[in-house]
Tab-separated table of C-alpha atoms in Angstrom:
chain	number	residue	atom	x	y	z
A	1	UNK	CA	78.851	-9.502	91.397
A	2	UNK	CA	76.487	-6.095	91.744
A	3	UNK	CA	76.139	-3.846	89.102
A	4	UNK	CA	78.863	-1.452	88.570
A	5	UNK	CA	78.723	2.452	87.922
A	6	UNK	CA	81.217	4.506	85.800
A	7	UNK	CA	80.976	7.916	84.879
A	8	UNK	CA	82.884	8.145	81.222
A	9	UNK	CA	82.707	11.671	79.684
A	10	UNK	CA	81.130	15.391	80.457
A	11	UNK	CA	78.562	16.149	77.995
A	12	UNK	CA	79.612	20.513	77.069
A	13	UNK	CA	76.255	21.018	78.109
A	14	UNK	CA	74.303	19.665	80.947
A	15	UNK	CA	70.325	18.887	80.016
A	16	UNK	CA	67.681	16.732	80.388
A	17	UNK	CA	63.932	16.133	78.082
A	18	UNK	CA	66.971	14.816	75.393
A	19	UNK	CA	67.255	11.664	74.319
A	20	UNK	CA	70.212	9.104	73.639
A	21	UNK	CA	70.610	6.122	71.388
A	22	UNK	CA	74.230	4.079	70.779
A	23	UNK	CA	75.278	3.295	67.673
A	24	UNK	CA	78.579	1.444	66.901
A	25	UNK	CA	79.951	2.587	70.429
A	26	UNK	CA	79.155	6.005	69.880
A	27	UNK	CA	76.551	7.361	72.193
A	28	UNK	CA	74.192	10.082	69.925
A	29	UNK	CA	72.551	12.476	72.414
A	30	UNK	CA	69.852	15.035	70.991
A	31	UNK	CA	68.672	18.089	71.841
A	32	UNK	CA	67.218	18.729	75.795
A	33	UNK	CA	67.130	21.770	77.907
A	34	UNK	CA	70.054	23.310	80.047
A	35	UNK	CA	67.229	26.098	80.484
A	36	UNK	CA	63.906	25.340	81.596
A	37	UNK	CA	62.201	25.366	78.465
A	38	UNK	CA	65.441	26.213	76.164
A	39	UNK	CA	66.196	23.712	73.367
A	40	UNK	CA	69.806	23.323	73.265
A	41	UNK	CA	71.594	22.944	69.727
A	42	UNK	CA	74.250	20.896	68.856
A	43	UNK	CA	77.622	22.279	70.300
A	44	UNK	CA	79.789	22.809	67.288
A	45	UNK	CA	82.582	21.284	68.197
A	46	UNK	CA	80.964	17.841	68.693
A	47	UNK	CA	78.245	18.193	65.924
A	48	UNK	CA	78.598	14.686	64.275
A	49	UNK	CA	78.164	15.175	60.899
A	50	UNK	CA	76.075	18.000	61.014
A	51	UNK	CA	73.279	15.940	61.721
A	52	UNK	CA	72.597	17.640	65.115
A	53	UNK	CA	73.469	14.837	67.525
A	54	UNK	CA	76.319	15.124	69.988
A	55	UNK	CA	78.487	12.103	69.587
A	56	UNK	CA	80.796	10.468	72.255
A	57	UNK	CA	82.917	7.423	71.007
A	58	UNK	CA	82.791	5.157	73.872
A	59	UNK	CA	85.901	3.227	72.151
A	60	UNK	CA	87.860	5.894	72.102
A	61	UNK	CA	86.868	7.662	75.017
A	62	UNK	CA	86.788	11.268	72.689
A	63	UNK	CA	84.120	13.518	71.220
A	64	UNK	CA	83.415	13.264	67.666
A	65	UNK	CA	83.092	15.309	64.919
A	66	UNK	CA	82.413	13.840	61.198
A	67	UNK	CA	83.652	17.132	59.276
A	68	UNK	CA	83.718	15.378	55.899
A	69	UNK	CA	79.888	15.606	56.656
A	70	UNK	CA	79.182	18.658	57.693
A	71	UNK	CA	77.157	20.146	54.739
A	72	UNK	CA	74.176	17.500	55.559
A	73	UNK	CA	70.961	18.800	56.636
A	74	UNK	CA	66.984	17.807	57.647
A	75	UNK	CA	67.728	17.095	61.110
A	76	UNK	CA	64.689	17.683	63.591
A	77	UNK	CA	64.645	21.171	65.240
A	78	UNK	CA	65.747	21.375	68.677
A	79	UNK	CA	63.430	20.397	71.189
A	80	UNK	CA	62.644	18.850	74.820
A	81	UNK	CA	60.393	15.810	75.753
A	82	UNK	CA	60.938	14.270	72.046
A	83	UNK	CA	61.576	10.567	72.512
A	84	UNK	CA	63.460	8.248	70.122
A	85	UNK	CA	63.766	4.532	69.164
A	86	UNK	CA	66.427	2.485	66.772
A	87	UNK	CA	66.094	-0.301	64.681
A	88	UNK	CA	70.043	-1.354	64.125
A	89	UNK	CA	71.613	2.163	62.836
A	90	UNK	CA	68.606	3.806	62.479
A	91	UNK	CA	67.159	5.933	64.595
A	92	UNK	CA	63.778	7.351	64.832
A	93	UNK	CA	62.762	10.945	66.987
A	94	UNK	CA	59.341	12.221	67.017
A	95	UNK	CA	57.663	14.866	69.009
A	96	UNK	CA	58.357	17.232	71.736
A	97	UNK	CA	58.078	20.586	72.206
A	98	UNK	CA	60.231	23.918	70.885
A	99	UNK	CA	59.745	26.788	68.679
A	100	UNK	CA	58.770	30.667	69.986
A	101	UNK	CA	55.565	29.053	71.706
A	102	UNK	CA	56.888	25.873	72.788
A	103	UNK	CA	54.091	23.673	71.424
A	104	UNK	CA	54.074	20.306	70.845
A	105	UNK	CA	55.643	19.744	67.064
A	106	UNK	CA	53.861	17.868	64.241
A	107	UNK	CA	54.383	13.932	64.394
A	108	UNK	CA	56.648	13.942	61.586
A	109	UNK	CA	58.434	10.777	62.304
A	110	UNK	CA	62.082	11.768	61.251
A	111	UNK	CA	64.805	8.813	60.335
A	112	UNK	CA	68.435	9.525	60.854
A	113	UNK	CA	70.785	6.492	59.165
A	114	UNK	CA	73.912	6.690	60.850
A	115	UNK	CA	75.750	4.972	58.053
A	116	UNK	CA	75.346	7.654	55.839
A	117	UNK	CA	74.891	10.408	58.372
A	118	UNK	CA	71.826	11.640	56.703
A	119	UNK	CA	68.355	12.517	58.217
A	120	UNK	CA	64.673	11.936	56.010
A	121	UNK	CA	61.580	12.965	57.081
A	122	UNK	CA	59.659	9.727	56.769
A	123	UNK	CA	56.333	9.596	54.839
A	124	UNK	CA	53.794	7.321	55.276
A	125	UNK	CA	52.360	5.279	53.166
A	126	UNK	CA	49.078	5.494	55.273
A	127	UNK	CA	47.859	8.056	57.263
A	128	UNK	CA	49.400	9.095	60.331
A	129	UNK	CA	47.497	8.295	63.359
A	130	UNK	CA	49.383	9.989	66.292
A	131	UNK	CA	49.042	13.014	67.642
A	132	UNK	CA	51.370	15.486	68.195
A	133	UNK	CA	53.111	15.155	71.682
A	134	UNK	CA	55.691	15.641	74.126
A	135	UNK	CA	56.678	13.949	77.046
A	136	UNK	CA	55.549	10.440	75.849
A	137	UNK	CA	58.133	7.264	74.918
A	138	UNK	CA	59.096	5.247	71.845
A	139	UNK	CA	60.913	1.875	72.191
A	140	UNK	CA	61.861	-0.514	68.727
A	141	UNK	CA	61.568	-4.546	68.720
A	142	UNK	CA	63.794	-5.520	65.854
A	143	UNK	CA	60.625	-4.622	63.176
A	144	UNK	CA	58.897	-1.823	64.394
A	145	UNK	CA	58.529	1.631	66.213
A	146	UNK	CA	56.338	2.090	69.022
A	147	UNK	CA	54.958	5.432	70.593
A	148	UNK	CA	53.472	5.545	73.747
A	149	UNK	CA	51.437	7.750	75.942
A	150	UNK	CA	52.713	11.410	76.331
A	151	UNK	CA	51.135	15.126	76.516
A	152	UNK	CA	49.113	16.703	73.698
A	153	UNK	CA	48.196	20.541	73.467
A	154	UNK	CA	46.297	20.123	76.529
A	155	UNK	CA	46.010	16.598	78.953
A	156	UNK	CA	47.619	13.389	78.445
A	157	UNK	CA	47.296	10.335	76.379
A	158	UNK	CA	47.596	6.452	76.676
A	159	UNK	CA	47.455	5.729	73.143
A	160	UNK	CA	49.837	2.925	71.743
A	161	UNK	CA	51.486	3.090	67.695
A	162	UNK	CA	53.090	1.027	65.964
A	163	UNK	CA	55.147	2.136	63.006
A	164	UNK	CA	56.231	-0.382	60.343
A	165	UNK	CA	59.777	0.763	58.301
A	166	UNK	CA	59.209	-1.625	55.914
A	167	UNK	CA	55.886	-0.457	54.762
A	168	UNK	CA	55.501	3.208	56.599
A	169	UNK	CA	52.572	2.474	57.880
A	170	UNK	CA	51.175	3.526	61.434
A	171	UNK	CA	48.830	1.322	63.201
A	172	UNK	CA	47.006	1.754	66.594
A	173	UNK	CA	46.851	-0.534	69.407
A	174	UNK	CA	43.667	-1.233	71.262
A	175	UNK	CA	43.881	0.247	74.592
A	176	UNK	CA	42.966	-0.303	77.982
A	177	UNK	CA	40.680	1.449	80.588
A	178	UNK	CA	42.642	1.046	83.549
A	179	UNK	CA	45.884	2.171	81.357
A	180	UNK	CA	44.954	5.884	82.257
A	181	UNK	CA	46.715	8.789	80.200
A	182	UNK	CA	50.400	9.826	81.008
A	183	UNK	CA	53.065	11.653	80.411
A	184	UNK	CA	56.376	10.427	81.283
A	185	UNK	CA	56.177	6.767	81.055
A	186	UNK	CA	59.043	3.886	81.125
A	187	UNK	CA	58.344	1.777	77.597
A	188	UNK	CA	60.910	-1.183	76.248
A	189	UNK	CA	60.704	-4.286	74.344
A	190	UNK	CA	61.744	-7.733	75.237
A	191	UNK	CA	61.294	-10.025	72.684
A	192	UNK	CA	57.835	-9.616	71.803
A	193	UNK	CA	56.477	-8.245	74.739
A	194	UNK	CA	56.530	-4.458	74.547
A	195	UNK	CA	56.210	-3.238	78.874
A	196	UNK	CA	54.655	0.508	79.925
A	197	UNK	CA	55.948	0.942	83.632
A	198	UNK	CA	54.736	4.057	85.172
A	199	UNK	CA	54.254	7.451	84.191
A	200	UNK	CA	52.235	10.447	85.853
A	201	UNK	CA	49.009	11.412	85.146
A	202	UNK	CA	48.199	13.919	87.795
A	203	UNK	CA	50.140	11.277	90.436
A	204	UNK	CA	52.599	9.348	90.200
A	205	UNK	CA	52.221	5.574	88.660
A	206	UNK	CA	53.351	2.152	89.114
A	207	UNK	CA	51.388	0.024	87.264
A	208	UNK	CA	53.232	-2.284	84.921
A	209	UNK	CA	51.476	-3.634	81.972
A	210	UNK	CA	52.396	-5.617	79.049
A	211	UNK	CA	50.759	-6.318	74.789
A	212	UNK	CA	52.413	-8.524	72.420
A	213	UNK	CA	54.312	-6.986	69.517
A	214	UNK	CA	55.830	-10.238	67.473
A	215	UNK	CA	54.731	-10.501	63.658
A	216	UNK	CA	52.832	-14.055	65.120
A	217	UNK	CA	50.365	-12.428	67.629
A	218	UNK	CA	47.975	-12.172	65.884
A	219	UNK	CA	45.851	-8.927	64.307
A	220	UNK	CA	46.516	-6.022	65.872
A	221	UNK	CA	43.063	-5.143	66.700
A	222	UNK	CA	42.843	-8.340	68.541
A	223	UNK	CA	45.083	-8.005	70.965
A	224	UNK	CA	44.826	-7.102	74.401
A	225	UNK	CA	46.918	-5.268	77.063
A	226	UNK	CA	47.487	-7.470	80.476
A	227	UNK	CA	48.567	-5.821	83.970
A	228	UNK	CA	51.731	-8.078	84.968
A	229	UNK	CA	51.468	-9.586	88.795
A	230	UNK	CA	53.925	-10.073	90.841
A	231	UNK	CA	54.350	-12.498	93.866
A	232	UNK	CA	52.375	-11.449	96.803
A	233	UNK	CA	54.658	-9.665	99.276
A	234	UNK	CA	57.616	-8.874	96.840
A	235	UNK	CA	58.977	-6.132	96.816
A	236	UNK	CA	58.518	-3.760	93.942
A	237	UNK	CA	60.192	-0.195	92.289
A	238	UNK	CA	58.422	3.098	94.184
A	239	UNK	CA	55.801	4.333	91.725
A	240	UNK	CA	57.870	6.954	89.616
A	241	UNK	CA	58.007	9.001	86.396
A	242	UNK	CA	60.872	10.329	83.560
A	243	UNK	CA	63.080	7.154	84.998
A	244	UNK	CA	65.243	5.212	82.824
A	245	UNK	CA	63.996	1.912	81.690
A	246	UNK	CA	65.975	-0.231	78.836
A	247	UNK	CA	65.818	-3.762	77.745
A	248	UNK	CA	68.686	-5.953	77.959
A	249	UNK	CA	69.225	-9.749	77.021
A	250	UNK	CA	66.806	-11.320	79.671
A	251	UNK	CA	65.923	-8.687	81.381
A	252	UNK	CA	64.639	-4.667	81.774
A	253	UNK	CA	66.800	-2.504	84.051
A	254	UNK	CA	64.396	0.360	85.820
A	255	UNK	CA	66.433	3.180	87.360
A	256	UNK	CA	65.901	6.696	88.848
A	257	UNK	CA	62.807	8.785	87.960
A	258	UNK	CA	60.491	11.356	89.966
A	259	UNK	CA	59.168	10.464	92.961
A	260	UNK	CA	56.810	13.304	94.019
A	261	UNK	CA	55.818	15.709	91.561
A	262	UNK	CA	56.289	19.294	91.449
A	263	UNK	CA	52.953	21.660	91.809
A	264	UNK	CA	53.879	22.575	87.976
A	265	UNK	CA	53.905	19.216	86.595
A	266	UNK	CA	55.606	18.211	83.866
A	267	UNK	CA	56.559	21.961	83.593
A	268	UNK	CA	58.615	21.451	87.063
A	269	UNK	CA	60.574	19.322	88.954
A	270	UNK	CA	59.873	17.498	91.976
A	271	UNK	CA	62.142	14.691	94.431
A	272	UNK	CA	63.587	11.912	92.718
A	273	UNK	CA	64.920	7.945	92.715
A	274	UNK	CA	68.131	7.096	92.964
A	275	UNK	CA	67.837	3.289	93.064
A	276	UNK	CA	68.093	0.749	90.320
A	277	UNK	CA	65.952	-2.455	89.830
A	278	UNK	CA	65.548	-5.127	87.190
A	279	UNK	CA	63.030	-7.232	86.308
A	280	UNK	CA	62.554	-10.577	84.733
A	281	UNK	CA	58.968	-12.543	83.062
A	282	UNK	CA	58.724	-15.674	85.051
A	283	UNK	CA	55.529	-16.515	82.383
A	284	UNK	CA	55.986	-16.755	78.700
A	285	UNK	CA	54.785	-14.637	76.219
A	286	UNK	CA	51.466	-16.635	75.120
A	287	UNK	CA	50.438	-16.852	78.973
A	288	UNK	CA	47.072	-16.084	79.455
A	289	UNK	CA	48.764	-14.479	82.926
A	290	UNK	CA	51.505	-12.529	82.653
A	291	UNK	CA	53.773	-12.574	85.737
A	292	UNK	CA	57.194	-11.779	86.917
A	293	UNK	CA	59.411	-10.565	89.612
A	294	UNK	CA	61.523	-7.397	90.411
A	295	UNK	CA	64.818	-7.281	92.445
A	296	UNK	CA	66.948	-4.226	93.522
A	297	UNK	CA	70.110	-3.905	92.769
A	298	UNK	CA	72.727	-3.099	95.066
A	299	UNK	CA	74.944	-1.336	92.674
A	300	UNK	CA	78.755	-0.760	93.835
A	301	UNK	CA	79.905	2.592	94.857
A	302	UNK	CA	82.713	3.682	94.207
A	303	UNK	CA	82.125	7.948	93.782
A	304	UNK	CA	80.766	7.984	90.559
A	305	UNK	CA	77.428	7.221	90.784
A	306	UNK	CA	74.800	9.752	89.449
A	307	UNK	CA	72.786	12.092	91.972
A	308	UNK	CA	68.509	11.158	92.554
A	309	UNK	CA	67.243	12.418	89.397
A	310	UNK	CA	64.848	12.204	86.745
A	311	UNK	CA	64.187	13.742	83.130
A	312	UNK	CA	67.372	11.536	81.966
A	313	UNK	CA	67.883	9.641	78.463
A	314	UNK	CA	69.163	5.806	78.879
A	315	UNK	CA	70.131	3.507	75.725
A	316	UNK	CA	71.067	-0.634	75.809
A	317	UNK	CA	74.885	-1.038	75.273
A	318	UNK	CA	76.285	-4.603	74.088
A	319	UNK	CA	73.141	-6.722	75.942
A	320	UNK	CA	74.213	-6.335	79.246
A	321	UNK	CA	74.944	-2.161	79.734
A	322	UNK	CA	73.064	0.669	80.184
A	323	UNK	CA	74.129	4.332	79.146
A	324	UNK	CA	72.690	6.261	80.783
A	325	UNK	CA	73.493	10.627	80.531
A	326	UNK	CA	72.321	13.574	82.038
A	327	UNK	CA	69.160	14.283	83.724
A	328	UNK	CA	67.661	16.731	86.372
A	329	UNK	CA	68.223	16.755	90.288
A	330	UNK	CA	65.857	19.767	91.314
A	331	UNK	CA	69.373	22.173	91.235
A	332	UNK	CA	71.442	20.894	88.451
A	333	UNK	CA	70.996	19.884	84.630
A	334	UNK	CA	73.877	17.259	84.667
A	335	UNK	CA	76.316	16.902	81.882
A	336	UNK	CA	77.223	13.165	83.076
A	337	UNK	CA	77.961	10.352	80.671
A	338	UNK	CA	77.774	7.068	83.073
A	339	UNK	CA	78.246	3.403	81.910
A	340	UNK	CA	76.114	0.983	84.219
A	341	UNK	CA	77.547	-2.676	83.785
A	342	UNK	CA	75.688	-5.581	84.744
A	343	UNK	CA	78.586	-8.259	83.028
């Protein structure tokens, strides 16, 4: 049965450089551009909690608003090309860009528990060893934050971070020569193998590399990035950037992205995907060679299928769903909210 395609609510606001997480069937959306360059604040009238996330109950197919919360405060200024991560109802946003100048922001990492609708800036119990970005990813396994890649003040980066909730410490990866520095990069976790697909750097990439991330590989310092192969002759996703790339229960699910860049970079907006692919390990995660294989999916159309874009937000839903909303055509910021099923 292919892959199915359903858009489920209209966001007030259409945007993209946001980012989306899903907790207890509510999908949390934060921040993004309608404007080029424009953080958008939370509408009002969907302000969940006042913790600045726009919340859509999947269940209930409605907006939300948590009045009884509405006095809480410390969430993260608006901004574009932040990135997030969860670890169960926690979510984590660092980064991006906003303010009168639009600079990159400090790497505060800040912690929003959705049980008790309250944000903390989180501090570290050693020092903090990423730099202040925008445009890069973050993906959780179930015991730590990552960060990956992204644009500084000036070039890009191909750095890797691990942050540990249970002590707040950061810790750098090794990293790779051939991994070149990128903005716009797909990052997930599969069990312990944290992927980087992708990404621009000038072009765009499709490389696809893989590092071990479990408690039981080993020390950090030790380990070592390795570029996955896949069979000679098979096909494989167009190299892209800003695409949507999650992690379900045996698999990653690639989809949309830029395909040619605009002569402004990250600062513009080129052509764009409109395809979807997974891809499964056919090698296990202590392999000295990592290997796999990618297959398209013909998802089913039936008129509510997003537009070629890129610059979107995607979350997991339920181990076999991806929610994907918004994102950027080259016309229109779309206020989408779309449900890909793979069940």
């Amino acid at each position: 049965m292919p892959p199915r395609c359903a858009r489920g609510a209209e966001v007030p606001i259409g945007r993209s450089s946001h980012s989306v997480n899903v907790v207890n069937s509510k999908v949390l959306i934060f921040s993004g551009e309608e404007l080029p360059r424009v953080p958008i604040a939370a509408n009002p009238a969907n302000n969940f909690g006042g913790s600045g996330f726009e919340a859509f109950d999947l269940g209930q197919s409605v907006w939300v608003k948590d009045a009884s919360a509405a006095t809480k405060t410390g969430a993260p200024q608006p901004r574009v090309g932040h990135a997030s991560a969860q670890i169960g109802n926690k979510i984590y946003i660092l980064g991006g860009r906003g303010g009168a100048e639009m600079v990159p922001f400090d790497s505060d990492l800040f912690e929003f528990d959705a049980d008790t609708g309250r944000w903390n800036i989180v501090s570290p119990a050693s020092k903090c060893t990423v730099e202040s970005r925008s445009y890069h990813s973050m993906t959780a396994s179930k015991d730590y934050v990552f960060v990956f890649g992204g644009c500084p003040a000036k070039g890009r980066l191909n750095d890797l971070h691990q942050f540990d909730p249970a002590t707040r410490t950061w810790t750098q990866f090794p990293s790779h020569s051939e991994i070149s520095p990128r903005g716009g990069p797909a990052l997930a976790v599969l069990g312990d193998r944290l992927v980087v697909f992708g990404g621009f750097n000038g072009n765009e990439l499709g490389d696809m590399w893989t590092i071990p991330v479990g408690k039981d590989a080993g020390p950090i310092a030790e380990r070592e990035w390795k570029r996955i192969m896949v069979p000679v002759g098979s096909l494989v996703p167009d190299r892209r950037s800003v695409a949507g790339f999650v992690a379900l229960t045996d698999k990653f699910v690639l989809f949309h992205g830029e395909r040619d860049p605009s002569s402004k970079g990250h600062e513009g907006a080129g052509l764009y995907h409109r395809d979807v692919w997974t891809f499964k390990f056919t090698s296990k995660e202590n392999d000295a060679v990592q290997t796999g294989i990618w297959e398209e999916q013909e998802v089913e159309q039936n008129g509510q299928n997003p537009t070629a874009r890129g610059w979107i937000a995607a979350a997991p839903l339920n181990g076999d769903k991806v929610v994907m909303v918004g994102g950027f055509d080259g016309e229109v910021r779309d206020n989408g909210v779309y449900l890909l099923s793979f069940d």
